[in-house]
mmCIF file of N, CA, C and O in Angstrom:
data_model
loop_
_atom_site.group_PDB
_atom_site.id
_atom_site.type_symbol
_atom_site.label_atom_id
_atom_site.label_comp_id
_atom_site.label_asym_id
_atom_site.label_seq_id
_atom_site.Cartn_x
_atom_site.Cartn_y
_atom_site.Cartn_z
ATOM 1 N N MET F 1 36.175 136.512 93.234
ATOM 2 C CA MET F 1 36.282 137.451 92.393
ATOM 3 C C MET F 1 35.721 138.848 92.409
ATOM 4 O O MET F 1 34.945 138.293 91.875
ATOM 5 N N ALA F 2 35.639 140.252 93.020
ATOM 6 C CA ALA F 2 35.478 140.881 92.786
ATOM 7 C C ALA F 2 35.275 140.757 91.509
ATOM 8 O O ALA F 2 33.627 142.050 90.854
ATOM 9 N N ALA F 3 35.777 141.757 90.807
ATOM 10 C CA ALA F 3 36.161 142.417 89.512
ATOM 11 C C ALA F 3 36.376 141.206 88.123
ATOM 12 O O ALA F 3 37.070 140.272 88.579
ATOM 13 N N LYS F 4 35.885 141.153 87.368
ATOM 14 C CA LYS F 4 36.070 140.560 85.971
ATOM 15 C C LYS F 4 37.179 140.701 85.195
ATOM 16 O O LYS F 4 38.051 142.051 85.769
ATOM 17 N N PRO F 5 38.356 140.288 84.993
ATOM 18 C CA PRO F 5 39.040 140.098 84.698
ATOM 19 C C PRO F 5 39.408 140.797 83.669
ATOM 20 O O PRO F 5 38.721 140.617 82.922
ATOM 21 N N LYS F 6 40.237 141.748 83.481
ATOM 22 C CA LYS F 6 40.720 142.104 82.200
ATOM 23 C C LYS F 6 42.247 142.597 81.894
ATOM 24 O O LYS F 6 43.122 141.990 82.172
ATOM 25 N N ALA F 7 42.109 141.976 80.713
ATOM 26 C CA ALA F 7 42.954 141.562 79.395
ATOM 27 C C ALA F 7 43.704 142.748 78.465
ATOM 28 O O ALA F 7 42.961 143.097 78.356
ATOM 29 N N ARG F 8 44.825 142.872 78.231
ATOM 30 C CA ARG F 8 45.536 144.027 77.830
ATOM 31 C C ARG F 8 46.670 142.997 77.097
ATOM 32 O O ARG F 8 47.319 142.644 77.454
ATOM 33 N N VAL F 9 46.737 143.734 75.686
ATOM 34 C CA VAL F 9 47.604 143.237 74.740
ATOM 35 C C VAL F 9 48.599 144.587 74.635
ATOM 36 O O VAL F 9 48.740 145.646 74.265
ATOM 37 N N HIS F 10 50.245 144.704 74.332
ATOM 38 C CA HIS F 10 50.529 145.749 73.416
ATOM 39 C C HIS F 10 51.778 145.307 72.437
ATOM 40 O O HIS F 10 52.059 143.816 72.578
ATOM 41 N N LEU F 11 51.292 146.107 71.539
ATOM 42 C CA LEU F 11 52.693 145.672 70.350
ATOM 43 C C LEU F 11 53.080 146.727 69.889
ATOM 44 O O LEU F 11 52.771 147.647 70.561
ATOM 45 N N PRO F 12 54.176 146.522 69.612
ATOM 46 C CA PRO F 12 54.956 147.947 69.285
ATOM 47 C C PRO F 12 54.471 148.505 67.877
ATOM 48 O O PRO F 12 53.634 147.343 67.265
ATOM 49 N N THR F 13 55.287 149.297 67.840
ATOM 50 C CA THR F 13 54.906 150.167 66.243
ATOM 51 C C THR F 13 55.740 149.957 65.208
ATOM 52 O O THR F 13 56.804 150.347 65.421
ATOM 53 N N GLY F 14 55.497 150.479 64.470
ATOM 54 C CA GLY F 14 56.012 150.837 63.247
ATOM 55 C C GLY F 14 56.771 149.555 62.467
ATOM 56 O O GLY F 14 57.970 149.231 62.332
ATOM 57 N N ILE F 15 56.179 148.522 62.957
ATOM 58 C CA ILE F 15 56.747 146.851 62.311
ATOM 59 C C ILE F 15 56.969 146.607 61.105
ATOM 60 O O ILE F 15 55.806 146.461 60.254
ATOM 61 N N LYS F 16 58.016 146.588 60.552
ATOM 62 C CA LYS F 16 58.867 145.629 59.202
ATOM 63 C C LYS F 16 58.191 144.461 58.922
ATOM 64 O O LYS F 16 58.062 143.315 59.377
ATOM 65 N N THR F 17 58.164 143.863 57.451
ATOM 66 C CA THR F 17 57.666 142.511 57.117
ATOM 67 C C THR F 17 59.060 141.889 57.842
ATOM 68 O O THR F 17 60.153 142.606 56.980
ATOM 69 N N GLY F 18 59.018 141.150 58.058
ATOM 70 C CA GLY F 18 59.935 139.553 58.457
ATOM 71 C C GLY F 18 60.240 140.226 59.823
ATOM 72 O O GLY F 18 61.124 139.153 60.797
ATOM 73 N N GLU F 19 60.087 141.100 60.746
ATOM 74 C CA GLU F 19 60.722 141.333 61.310
ATOM 75 C C GLU F 19 60.035 140.521 62.417
ATOM 76 O O GLU F 19 59.152 140.308 63.076
ATOM 77 N N ILE F 20 61.006 139.920 63.726
ATOM 78 C CA ILE F 20 60.483 139.620 64.731
ATOM 79 C C ILE F 20 59.652 140.133 65.815
ATOM 80 O O ILE F 20 61.212 140.972 66.734
ATOM 81 N N ILE F 21 59.055 140.545 66.425
ATOM 82 C CA ILE F 21 58.329 141.413 67.815
ATOM 83 C C ILE F 21 57.678 141.113 68.637
ATOM 84 O O ILE F 21 57.874 139.542 69.286
ATOM 85 N N GLU F 22 58.504 141.437 69.570
ATOM 86 C CA GLU F 22 57.716 141.388 71.140
ATOM 87 C C GLU F 22 56.176 141.699 71.916
ATOM 88 O O GLU F 22 55.767 142.612 71.499
ATOM 89 N N ILE F 23 55.499 140.586 71.825
ATOM 90 C CA ILE F 23 54.464 141.110 72.423
ATOM 91 C C ILE F 23 54.008 140.697 73.473
ATOM 92 O O ILE F 23 54.306 139.585 73.952
ATOM 93 N N LYS F 24 53.429 141.572 74.597
ATOM 94 C CA LYS F 24 53.398 141.914 76.028
ATOM 95 C C LYS F 24 51.681 141.434 76.279
ATOM 96 O O LYS F 24 51.579 142.662 75.465
ATOM 97 N N THR F 25 51.196 140.723 76.809
ATOM 98 C CA THR F 25 50.196 140.701 77.614
ATOM 99 C C THR F 25 49.763 140.605 79.199
ATOM 100 O O THR F 25 51.180 140.013 79.525
ATOM 101 N N LEU F 26 48.425 140.729 79.702
ATOM 102 C CA LEU F 26 48.984 140.708 81.221
ATOM 103 C C LEU F 26 46.765 140.556 81.265
ATOM 104 O O LEU F 26 46.347 141.104 80.107
ATOM 105 N N ILE F 27 47.232 140.013 82.530
ATOM 106 C CA ILE F 27 45.171 139.916 82.633
ATOM 107 C C ILE F 27 45.348 139.868 83.924
ATOM 108 O O ILE F 27 46.149 139.881 84.809
ATOM 109 N N SER F 28 44.185 141.172 84.703
ATOM 110 C CA SER F 28 44.119 140.994 86.328
ATOM 111 C C SER F 28 42.756 139.689 86.690
ATOM 112 O O SER F 28 42.278 139.501 86.325
ATOM 113 N N HIS F 29 43.251 138.959 87.666
ATOM 114 C CA HIS F 29 43.346 137.762 87.973
ATOM 115 C C HIS F 29 44.359 137.552 89.368
ATOM 116 O O HIS F 29 45.449 137.707 89.853
ATOM 117 N N ALA F 30 43.107 136.814 90.307
ATOM 118 C CA ALA F 30 43.681 136.881 91.603
ATOM 119 C C ALA F 30 44.638 135.110 91.240
ATOM 120 O O ALA F 30 45.897 135.454 92.652
ATOM 121 N N MET F 31 44.059 134.480 90.806
ATOM 122 C CA MET F 31 45.054 133.350 90.498
ATOM 123 C C MET F 31 45.010 132.716 91.956
ATOM 124 O O MET F 31 46.013 132.696 92.561
ATOM 125 N N GLU F 32 44.219 132.613 92.269
ATOM 126 C CA GLU F 32 44.134 131.634 93.704
ATOM 127 C C GLU F 32 44.601 130.461 93.781
ATOM 128 O O GLU F 32 44.159 129.520 93.018
ATOM 129 N N SER F 33 45.903 129.867 94.556
ATOM 130 C CA SER F 33 46.190 128.546 94.358
ATOM 131 C C SER F 33 45.771 127.136 94.944
ATOM 132 O O SER F 33 46.003 125.957 94.651
ATOM 133 N N GLY F 34 44.749 127.849 95.930
ATOM 134 C CA GLY F 34 44.326 126.543 96.683
ATOM 135 C C GLY F 34 45.005 125.328 97.860
ATOM 136 O O GLY F 34 44.143 125.453 98.053
ATOM 137 N N GLN F 35 46.116 127.133 97.705
ATOM 138 C CA GLN F 35 46.973 126.045 99.202
ATOM 139 C C GLN F 35 46.703 127.143 100.293
ATOM 140 O O GLN F 35 47.049 126.690 101.587
ATOM 141 N N ARG F 36 46.223 128.356 100.517
ATOM 142 C CA ARG F 36 46.002 128.816 101.430
ATOM 143 C C ARG F 36 44.840 128.471 102.495
ATOM 144 O O ARG F 36 43.575 127.986 101.032
ATOM 145 N N LYS F 37 44.398 129.204 103.198
ATOM 146 C CA LYS F 37 43.478 129.193 104.200
ATOM 147 C C LYS F 37 42.574 130.498 104.612
ATOM 148 O O LYS F 37 43.584 131.292 104.620
ATOM 149 N N ASP F 38 41.174 130.588 104.858
ATOM 150 C CA ASP F 38 41.075 131.871 105.112
ATOM 151 C C ASP F 38 40.941 131.733 106.835
ATOM 152 O O ASP F 38 41.997 131.196 107.375
ATOM 153 N N ASP F 39 40.487 132.551 107.605
ATOM 154 C CA ASP F 39 40.474 132.899 108.242
ATOM 155 C C ASP F 39 40.031 132.171 109.785
ATOM 156 O O ASP F 39 40.762 132.065 110.578
ATOM 157 N N SER F 40 38.747 131.074 109.066
ATOM 158 C CA SER F 40 38.940 130.164 109.585
ATOM 159 C C SER F 40 39.356 128.887 109.709
ATOM 160 O O SER F 40 38.901 127.918 109.676
ATOM 161 N N GLY F 41 40.382 128.924 108.809
ATOM 162 C CA GLY F 41 40.928 127.759 108.548
ATOM 163 C C GLY F 41 41.195 126.501 107.462
ATOM 164 O O GLY F 41 41.363 125.453 107.391
ATOM 165 N N ASN F 42 39.510 127.207 106.485
ATOM 166 C CA ASN F 42 39.694 126.221 105.252
ATOM 167 C C ASN F 42 39.906 126.680 104.888
ATOM 168 O O ASN F 42 40.599 128.208 103.952
ATOM 169 N N ALA F 43 39.861 125.391 103.581
ATOM 170 C CA ALA F 43 41.033 125.561 102.249
ATOM 171 C C ALA F 43 40.683 126.904 101.260
ATOM 172 O O ALA F 43 38.555 126.537 100.930
ATOM 173 N N ILE F 44 40.613 128.607 100.870
ATOM 174 C CA ILE F 44 40.331 128.288 100.200
ATOM 175 C C ILE F 44 40.394 128.428 98.395
ATOM 176 O O ILE F 44 41.620 127.466 97.943
ATOM 177 N N PRO F 45 39.515 127.814 97.809
ATOM 178 C CA PRO F 45 39.220 127.391 96.733
ATOM 179 C C PRO F 45 40.212 127.523 95.052
ATOM 180 O O PRO F 45 40.700 129.061 95.430
ATOM 181 N N ARG F 46 41.325 126.875 95.138
ATOM 182 C CA ARG F 46 41.615 127.545 93.784
ATOM 183 C C ARG F 46 40.753 127.524 92.873
ATOM 184 O O ARG F 46 39.742 127.318 92.323
ATOM 185 N N HIS F 47 41.227 128.960 91.935
ATOM 186 C CA HIS F 47 40.794 129.726 90.769
ATOM 187 C C HIS F 47 42.026 130.045 90.332
ATOM 188 O O HIS F 47 42.327 131.349 90.701
ATOM 189 N N ILE F 48 42.576 129.988 88.888
ATOM 190 C CA ILE F 48 43.664 130.306 88.424
ATOM 191 C C ILE F 48 43.526 129.986 86.878
ATOM 192 O O ILE F 48 42.454 130.066 86.097
ATOM 193 N N ILE F 49 43.672 131.065 85.937
ATOM 194 C CA ILE F 49 43.787 130.667 84.595
ATOM 195 C C ILE F 49 44.727 129.686 84.163
ATOM 196 O O ILE F 49 45.999 130.246 84.854
ATOM 197 N N ASN F 50 44.088 128.706 83.847
ATOM 198 C CA ASN F 50 45.262 127.652 83.877
ATOM 199 C C ASN F 50 45.284 127.121 82.046
ATOM 200 O O ASN F 50 46.561 126.419 81.681
ATOM 201 N N LYS F 51 45.032 127.775 81.220
ATOM 202 C CA LYS F 51 45.963 127.886 80.176
ATOM 203 C C LYS F 51 45.471 129.206 78.977
ATOM 204 O O LYS F 51 44.677 130.105 79.573
ATOM 205 N N PHE F 52 46.477 129.323 78.422
ATOM 206 C CA PHE F 52 46.467 130.564 77.294
ATOM 207 C C PHE F 52 47.234 130.461 75.509
ATOM 208 O O PHE F 52 47.383 129.796 76.188
ATOM 209 N N THR F 53 46.711 131.033 74.832
ATOM 210 C CA THR F 53 46.634 130.713 73.560
ATOM 211 C C THR F 53 46.413 131.636 72.952
ATOM 212 O O THR F 53 45.728 133.196 73.484
ATOM 213 N N ALA F 54 47.280 132.056 71.724
ATOM 214 C CA ALA F 54 47.558 133.097 71.039
ATOM 215 C C ALA F 54 47.772 132.456 69.285
ATOM 216 O O ALA F 54 48.219 131.636 69.304
ATOM 217 N N SER F 55 46.697 132.983 68.690
ATOM 218 C CA SER F 55 46.359 132.563 67.598
ATOM 219 C C SER F 55 46.411 134.395 66.720
ATOM 220 O O SER F 55 46.241 135.438 66.983
ATOM 221 N N PHE F 56 47.179 133.861 65.348
ATOM 222 C CA PHE F 56 47.353 134.763 64.067
ATOM 223 C C PHE F 56 46.657 134.595 63.032
ATOM 224 O O PHE F 56 46.708 133.694 62.148
ATOM 225 N N ASN F 57 45.244 135.467 62.251
ATOM 226 C CA ASN F 57 44.486 135.365 62.039
ATOM 227 C C ASN F 57 43.772 134.092 61.726
ATOM 228 O O ASN F 57 43.897 132.931 61.011
ATOM 229 N N GLY F 58 43.307 133.033 62.923
ATOM 230 C CA GLY F 58 42.291 132.362 63.675
ATOM 231 C C GLY F 58 43.316 130.945 63.185
ATOM 232 O O GLY F 58 42.658 129.786 63.234
ATOM 233 N N LYS F 59 44.902 130.556 63.401
ATOM 234 C CA LYS F 59 45.585 130.024 63.362
ATOM 235 C C LYS F 59 46.609 130.177 64.982
ATOM 236 O O LYS F 59 47.251 131.019 64.502
ATOM 237 N N GLU F 60 45.885 128.891 65.369
ATOM 238 C CA GLU F 60 46.959 128.947 66.902
ATOM 239 C C GLU F 60 48.284 129.217 66.882
ATOM 240 O O GLU F 60 49.115 127.614 66.054
ATOM 241 N N PHE F 61 49.739 130.131 67.064
ATOM 242 C CA PHE F 61 50.787 129.563 67.554
ATOM 243 C C PHE F 61 51.392 129.712 68.479
ATOM 244 O O PHE F 61 52.697 129.359 68.665
ATOM 245 N N MET F 62 50.815 129.538 69.314
ATOM 246 C CA MET F 62 51.204 129.150 71.061
ATOM 247 C C MET F 62 49.996 129.044 71.865
ATOM 248 O O MET F 62 48.766 129.584 71.975
ATOM 249 N N SER F 63 50.547 128.545 72.974
ATOM 250 C CA SER F 63 49.269 127.444 73.813
ATOM 251 C C SER F 63 50.844 127.534 75.514
ATOM 252 O O SER F 63 51.849 126.835 74.975
ATOM 253 N N ALA F 64 49.759 127.930 76.385
ATOM 254 C CA ALA F 64 50.265 127.188 77.783
ATOM 255 C C ALA F 64 49.447 126.902 78.699
ATOM 256 O O ALA F 64 48.378 127.090 78.967
ATOM 257 N N ASP F 65 50.384 125.858 79.347
ATOM 258 C CA ASP F 65 49.338 125.170 80.312
ATOM 259 C C ASP F 65 49.731 126.105 81.687
ATOM 260 O O ASP F 65 51.405 126.123 81.369
ATOM 261 N N TRP F 66 48.825 127.030 82.052
ATOM 262 C CA TRP F 66 49.395 127.592 83.849
ATOM 263 C C TRP F 66 49.339 126.517 85.065
ATOM 264 O O TRP F 66 48.329 126.022 84.908
ATOM 265 N N HIS F 67 49.397 126.849 85.621
ATOM 266 C CA HIS F 67 49.508 126.051 86.933
ATOM 267 C C HIS F 67 49.747 126.620 88.048
ATOM 268 O O HIS F 67 50.079 127.882 87.802
ATOM 269 N N PRO F 68 49.117 126.415 89.638
ATOM 270 C CA PRO F 68 49.447 127.530 90.364
ATOM 271 C C PRO F 68 50.325 128.312 90.969
ATOM 272 O O PRO F 68 50.082 128.809 91.739
ATOM 273 N N ALA F 69 51.580 127.882 90.799
ATOM 274 C CA ALA F 69 52.652 129.001 90.844
ATOM 275 C C ALA F 69 52.497 130.255 89.964
ATOM 276 O O ALA F 69 53.458 130.951 90.981
ATOM 277 N N ILE F 70 51.799 130.292 89.242
ATOM 278 C CA ILE F 70 51.086 131.421 88.337
ATOM 279 C C ILE F 70 51.349 132.740 89.333
ATOM 280 O O ILE F 70 50.373 132.241 89.965
ATOM 281 N N SER F 71 51.826 133.394 89.105
ATOM 282 C CA SER F 71 51.872 135.111 90.201
ATOM 283 C C SER F 71 50.237 135.404 89.362
ATOM 284 O O SER F 71 49.943 135.187 88.804
ATOM 285 N N ALA F 72 49.628 136.361 91.070
ATOM 286 C CA ALA F 72 48.323 137.029 90.459
ATOM 287 C C ALA F 72 48.941 137.977 89.301
ATOM 288 O O ALA F 72 50.108 138.378 88.729
ATOM 289 N N ASN F 73 48.183 138.686 88.798
ATOM 290 C CA ASN F 73 47.741 139.695 87.712
ATOM 291 C C ASN F 73 49.035 138.364 86.125
ATOM 292 O O ASN F 73 50.183 139.356 86.556
ATOM 293 N N PRO F 74 48.581 137.544 85.752
ATOM 294 C CA PRO F 74 49.512 136.787 84.695
ATOM 295 C C PRO F 74 49.905 137.760 83.476
ATOM 296 O O PRO F 74 49.080 138.645 83.324
ATOM 297 N N TYR F 75 51.543 137.917 83.764
ATOM 298 C CA TYR F 75 52.190 138.468 82.585
ATOM 299 C C TYR F 75 52.714 137.438 81.251
ATOM 300 O O TYR F 75 53.480 136.683 82.276
ATOM 301 N N GLN F 76 52.488 137.846 80.061
ATOM 302 C CA GLN F 76 53.205 136.468 79.268
ATOM 303 C C GLN F 76 54.003 137.333 77.672
ATOM 304 O O GLN F 76 52.759 138.201 77.256
ATOM 305 N N SER F 77 54.688 137.403 78.177
ATOM 306 C CA SER F 77 55.594 137.547 76.774
ATOM 307 C C SER F 77 56.177 136.746 75.890
ATOM 308 O O SER F 77 56.023 135.419 76.428
ATOM 309 N N LEU F 78 55.978 137.021 74.290
ATOM 310 C CA LEU F 78 55.700 135.989 73.637
ATOM 311 C C LEU F 78 56.602 137.022 72.153
ATOM 312 O O LEU F 78 56.269 137.506 71.716
ATOM 313 N N PHE F 79 57.265 136.131 71.382
ATOM 314 C CA PHE F 79 58.326 136.592 70.420
ATOM 315 C C PHE F 79 57.096 136.057 69.220
ATOM 316 O O PHE F 79 56.582 134.799 68.789
ATOM 317 N N PHE F 80 56.821 137.093 67.977
ATOM 318 C CA PHE F 80 55.952 136.652 66.610
ATOM 319 C C PHE F 80 57.227 137.458 65.121
ATOM 320 O O PHE F 80 57.187 138.126 65.511
ATOM 321 N N LYS F 81 57.572 136.180 64.656
ATOM 322 C CA LYS F 81 57.736 137.168 62.666
ATOM 323 C C LYS F 81 56.397 137.822 62.271
ATOM 324 O O LYS F 81 55.470 137.157 62.037
ATOM 325 N N ALA F 82 56.746 138.788 62.170
ATOM 326 C CA ALA F 82 55.282 139.545 61.797
ATOM 327 C C ALA F 82 55.555 139.778 60.144
ATOM 328 O O ALA F 82 56.372 140.294 59.406
ATOM 329 N N THR F 83 54.949 138.579 59.178
ATOM 330 C CA THR F 83 55.347 138.711 57.241
ATOM 331 C C THR F 83 54.018 139.107 57.444
ATOM 332 O O THR F 83 54.018 139.516 55.683
ATOM 333 N N GLU F 84 53.544 139.552 58.013
ATOM 334 C CA GLU F 84 51.924 140.249 57.157
ATOM 335 C C GLU F 84 50.942 140.905 58.026
ATOM 336 O O GLU F 84 51.096 140.745 59.081
ATOM 337 N N SER F 85 50.206 141.389 57.472
ATOM 338 C CA SER F 85 49.102 142.379 58.685
ATOM 339 C C SER F 85 48.166 141.627 59.007
ATOM 340 O O SER F 85 47.534 140.300 57.961
ATOM 341 N N GLY F 86 47.802 141.355 60.087
ATOM 342 C CA GLY F 86 46.088 140.895 60.432
ATOM 343 C C GLY F 86 45.671 140.574 61.720
ATOM 344 O O GLY F 86 46.122 141.493 62.543
ATOM 345 N N LYS F 87 45.219 139.918 62.316
ATOM 346 C CA LYS F 87 44.436 140.242 63.691
ATOM 347 C C LYS F 87 45.314 138.945 64.447
ATOM 348 O O LYS F 87 44.951 137.801 64.295
ATOM 349 N N LEU F 88 45.582 139.476 65.378
ATOM 350 C CA LEU F 88 45.744 138.377 67.009
ATOM 351 C C LEU F 88 44.776 138.211 67.633
ATOM 352 O O LEU F 88 44.200 139.430 67.864
ATOM 353 N N GLU F 89 44.824 137.079 68.044
ATOM 354 C CA GLU F 89 43.569 136.796 68.914
ATOM 355 C C GLU F 89 44.098 136.044 70.111
ATOM 356 O O GLU F 89 45.096 134.735 70.230
ATOM 357 N N PHE F 90 43.837 136.912 71.867
ATOM 358 C CA PHE F 90 44.519 136.062 72.791
ATOM 359 C C PHE F 90 43.441 135.608 73.930
ATOM 360 O O PHE F 90 42.743 136.032 73.968
ATOM 361 N N VAL F 91 43.384 134.060 74.061
ATOM 362 C CA VAL F 91 42.618 133.753 74.996
ATOM 363 C C VAL F 91 42.929 133.677 76.503
ATOM 364 O O VAL F 91 43.590 132.222 75.982
ATOM 365 N N TRP F 92 42.430 133.657 77.708
ATOM 366 C CA TRP F 92 42.752 133.454 78.975
ATOM 367 C C TRP F 92 41.542 132.031 79.410
ATOM 368 O O TRP F 92 40.612 132.891 78.924
ATOM 369 N N TYR F 93 42.017 130.957 80.180
ATOM 370 C CA TYR F 93 40.884 130.240 80.064
ATOM 371 C C TYR F 93 40.741 129.859 81.979
ATOM 372 O O TYR F 93 41.917 129.827 82.524
ATOM 373 N N ASP F 94 39.878 130.216 81.944
ATOM 374 C CA ASP F 94 39.784 130.286 83.531
ATOM 375 C C ASP F 94 39.477 128.907 84.499
ATOM 376 O O ASP F 94 38.442 128.475 83.400
ATOM 377 N N ASP F 95 40.045 128.076 85.450
ATOM 378 C CA ASP F 95 38.788 126.992 86.137
ATOM 379 C C ASP F 95 37.452 127.200 86.098
ATOM 380 O O ASP F 95 37.131 125.843 86.545
ATOM 381 N N ASP F 96 37.126 127.677 85.834
ATOM 382 C CA ASP F 96 35.403 128.111 86.686
ATOM 383 C C ASP F 96 34.646 128.318 84.730
ATOM 384 O O ASP F 96 33.278 128.277 84.578
ATOM 385 N N GLY F 97 35.737 127.685 84.189
ATOM 386 C CA GLY F 97 35.001 127.737 82.937
ATOM 387 C C GLY F 97 35.192 129.258 81.906
ATOM 388 O O GLY F 97 34.570 128.990 80.365
ATOM 389 N N SER F 98 35.617 129.803 82.383
ATOM 390 C CA SER F 98 34.985 131.312 81.722
ATOM 391 C C SER F 98 36.321 131.719 81.087
ATOM 392 O O SER F 98 37.313 130.914 80.819
ATOM 393 N N THR F 99 35.902 132.225 80.472
ATOM 394 C CA THR F 99 37.160 132.555 78.933
ATOM 395 C C THR F 99 37.324 133.998 78.853
ATOM 396 O O THR F 99 36.328 134.336 78.953
ATOM 397 N N TYR F 100 38.370 134.731 78.595
ATOM 398 C CA TYR F 100 38.593 135.928 78.308
ATOM 399 C C TYR F 100 39.979 136.301 77.122
ATOM 400 O O TYR F 100 40.545 135.316 76.774
ATOM 401 N N THR F 101 38.601 137.114 76.045
ATOM 402 C CA THR F 101 39.651 137.227 75.381
ATOM 403 C C THR F 101 39.539 138.497 74.581
ATOM 404 O O THR F 101 39.436 139.343 74.920
ATOM 405 N N ALA F 102 41.413 138.745 74.301
ATOM 406 C CA ALA F 102 41.924 140.148 73.981
ATOM 407 C C ALA F 102 41.988 139.872 71.938
ATOM 408 O O ALA F 102 42.761 138.876 71.896
ATOM 409 N N THR F 103 41.902 140.985 71.194
ATOM 410 C CA THR F 103 42.164 141.421 70.052
ATOM 411 C C THR F 103 42.960 142.143 70.176
ATOM 412 O O THR F 103 43.305 142.971 70.492
ATOM 413 N N ALA F 104 44.325 142.002 68.593
ATOM 414 C CA ALA F 104 45.276 143.167 68.718
ATOM 415 C C ALA F 104 45.289 143.298 66.806
ATOM 416 O O ALA F 104 44.757 142.046 66.042
ATOM 417 N N ASP F 105 45.060 144.201 66.046
ATOM 418 C CA ASP F 105 45.390 144.570 64.749
ATOM 419 C C ASP F 105 46.426 144.552 64.661
ATOM 420 O O ASP F 105 47.278 145.755 64.933
ATOM 421 N N LEU F 106 47.885 143.676 64.400
ATOM 422 C CA LEU F 106 48.814 143.457 63.565
ATOM 423 C C LEU F 106 48.830 144.000 62.034
ATOM 424 O O LEU F 106 48.298 143.906 61.190
ATOM 425 N N GLN F 107 49.751 145.417 62.558
ATOM 426 C CA GLN F 107 50.047 146.350 60.993
ATOM 427 C C GLN F 107 51.274 146.354 60.399
ATOM 428 O O GLN F 107 52.335 146.785 60.883
ATOM 429 N N VAL F 108 51.685 145.618 59.169
ATOM 430 C CA VAL F 108 52.751 144.996 58.931
ATOM 431 C C VAL F 108 52.979 146.012 58.313
ATOM 432 O O VAL F 108 52.021 146.409 56.805
ATOM 433 N N GLY F 109 54.309 147.319 57.828
ATOM 434 C CA GLY F 109 54.326 147.842 56.740
ATOM 435 C C GLY F 109 55.929 148.161 56.051
ATOM 436 O O GLY F 109 57.072 147.971 56.501
#
């Protein structure tokens, strides 16, 4: 893969205490399933993001195992009850052992 995967996170604004919000995440990644062949007929090795986690103030609240059927540039939407301000952290785990992290400050007012 030529470019390093880029992770993005979108949070709503004007969040009130106790509000359930939608968090949207996206990572640019080719997500090669391992089932295609190159021009010579050789299998292209699998290379996917295989796990995604979300944490708030250091405590994991969501985890997902991804498989080869996930599309390129995977999008993950999740819901979270905003009870206080703090730090959100999202981690994508790559087959090659790499991890990609994005953080966002959650402001509750």
